[in-house]
Amino acid sequence: MANIIIIGMQWGDEGKGKIVDLLTEFADVVVRFQGGNNAGHTVVVGQQTVILHLIPSGALYPEKKCLIGNGVVVDPQVLLGEMDELQKRGYFKNDDQLLISEDAHLIMPYHRRMDVARERMKGEGKIGTTGRGIGPAYEDKAAREGIRFGDLLDEEAFREKLKANLSVKNPCLETCLHDKGFDLEAIFQEYIGYAGRLKKYVGNTSVFIDRQMKQGRHILFEGAQGTHLDVDHGTYPFVTSSNTVAGGACTGAGIGPTKISEVIGVSKAYTTRVGGGPFPTELKDEVGEKLRERGREFGATTGRPRRCGWVDIPLLKDAIRLNGLTGIALTKMDVLSEFETIRICTSYRYQGQRYEEVPSPAKVLQECQPVYEEIPGWKAELKNIRNFEDLPPRARDYVRHVEELTDTEVILVSVGERREETILRRNPFRHGPRKS
Ligand code: IMP
């Protein structure tokens, strides 16, 4: 039995969708445990590109069970749209494939409107959210005002909760945020309609996972966003509203930390970020433009151009510490093939001092200057390489250098977007971590 968490090591968009999809072959159950449809996991299978926002990437294997844990915030309209789209493409034909936690919170129309209106009011100081209502939904959860899937299945309880919420949200939207309020009956009917379609999928995901573990099944926990967007440990306030680090898998899926076998971190061979916030290695020149173009760095959820820069070792070292990582999956190595020289940020300089770790607060990180090492590029196409030994020597050196600098094993190198364009050095479902 192996229970493995996959986490993003940077600011999201590291290519987790591909890694989860690849490793799902060896798992029985795939679980989403935080975030919502702010995520966009791109998976390329054959000629098809599938972008998943809520349903775990495991959905592309018909025999694998997909779970949406209690820690996820779910927009039911988006979930149903995604299910319909998958079914149209020939996936997700069996109702038994999906189980949604009865304790997962719902994203309501007022959450979306509040998210967008607040960003508008913040002007220059905005966070750059995805506008999907994620923050307001998690706020209601913490304020104990949220509406959960379980509530939706009880019409009277749902009506009462919705009424109580609108009595606060409508004045807030109209008076403070200068926007429009909502009609109770319209939302009630809309959401009861969603309940009719979704109730067969709702249940106790924690109990389900526990039973699966007792039967020796392999479980894959699929993180969304990335370590540095974590509400506690990220570049606050430029973060999302959930715990994106590995610990979030325990609270967001209802399992104990002793059940986790390994935590694998996914990092691009360079760095990207969408939205506002500090980014020490950001390149605002033609090199950054080249990374964006070659890496097709445009958001899978909002289509926004991603900010691009060189790989940042302090950022990765923080992710290793915060998640207790046992291995790294290094993605998009092929994107670096075009560069004569490649830079690696090994530390930061701030007010004459050297930092090997990410300093807090975000204001300090904003002013940190990256200290770079420059190494020669390999200038060769990597897409058809399947064994580590067949990589050009300089590409191998790059991977080994990342291992040395982070003191962590790179278990996988991704050299293209397709499943098969991967060099798997160690399969965590088959072999445990290397002993140091
Ligand atoms: P929110 O999660 O929509 O509230 O957005 C908060 C911040 O997290 C913004 O900077 C978003 O761009 C960023 N963010 C949220 N989800 C993702 C993701 O899946 N990938 C990358 N960035 C994300």
CSV table of C-alpha atoms in Angstrom, one decimal, residues 20-31 55-67 92-99 208 212 217-220 419 429-430:
chain,number,residue,atom,x,y,z
A,20,VAL,CA,-1.0,13.0,-11.4
A,21,ASP,CA,-2.4,11.6,-14.7
A,22,LEU,CA,0.8,9.6,-15.2
A,23,LEU,CA,1.0,8.1,-11.7
A,24,THR,CA,-2.7,7.4,-11.6
A,25,GLU,CA,-1.9,4.3,-13.6
A,26,PHE,CA,-0.5,2.8,-10.4
A,27,ALA,CA,-3.1,4.2,-8.0
A,28,ASP,CA,-6.7,3.0,-7.2
A,29,VAL,CA,-8.1,6.2,-5.9
A,30,VAL,CA,-7.3,9.9,-6.7
A,31,VAL,CA,-8.3,12.6,-4.2
A,55,ILE,CA,-12.6,16.6,-11.0
A,56,PRO,CA,-9.3,14.8,-10.1
A,57,SER,CA,-7.1,14.1,-13.0
A,58,GLY,CA,-7.7,10.4,-12.4
A,59,ALA,CA,-11.0,10.8,-14.2
A,60,LEU,CA,-9.3,9.9,-17.5
A,61,TYR,CA,-8.9,6.2,-16.3
A,62,PRO,CA,-12.3,4.6,-16.2
A,63,GLU,CA,-11.5,2.2,-13.5
A,64,LYS,CA,-10.1,4.7,-11.0
A,65,LYS,CA,-12.2,6.2,-8.2
A,66,CYS,CA,-12.1,10.1,-8.0
A,67,LEU,CA,-12.8,11.8,-4.8
A,92,PHE,CA,-16.6,9.3,-16.9
A,93,LYS,CA,-19.3,7.0,-18.0
A,94,ASN,CA,-19.8,5.2,-14.7
A,95,ASP,CA,-21.6,7.0,-11.8
A,96,ASP,CA,-19.5,5.1,-9.3
A,97,GLN,CA,-16.4,6.8,-10.4
A,98,LEU,CA,-17.0,10.0,-8.4
A,99,LEU,CA,-17.6,10.5,-4.7
A,208,PHE,CA,-14.3,5.6,2.0
A,212,GLN,CA,-9.6,1.6,0.8
A,217,ARG,CA,-5.3,0.1,-2.1
A,218,HIS,CA,-3.0,2.8,-3.4
A,219,ILE,CA,-4.2,6.4,-2.9
A,220,LEU,CA,-3.0,9.5,-4.8
A,419,ARG,CA,2.1,11.1,-21.0
A,429,PHE,CA,4.2,3.5,-6.0
A,430,ARG,CA,6.8,0.7,-6.7
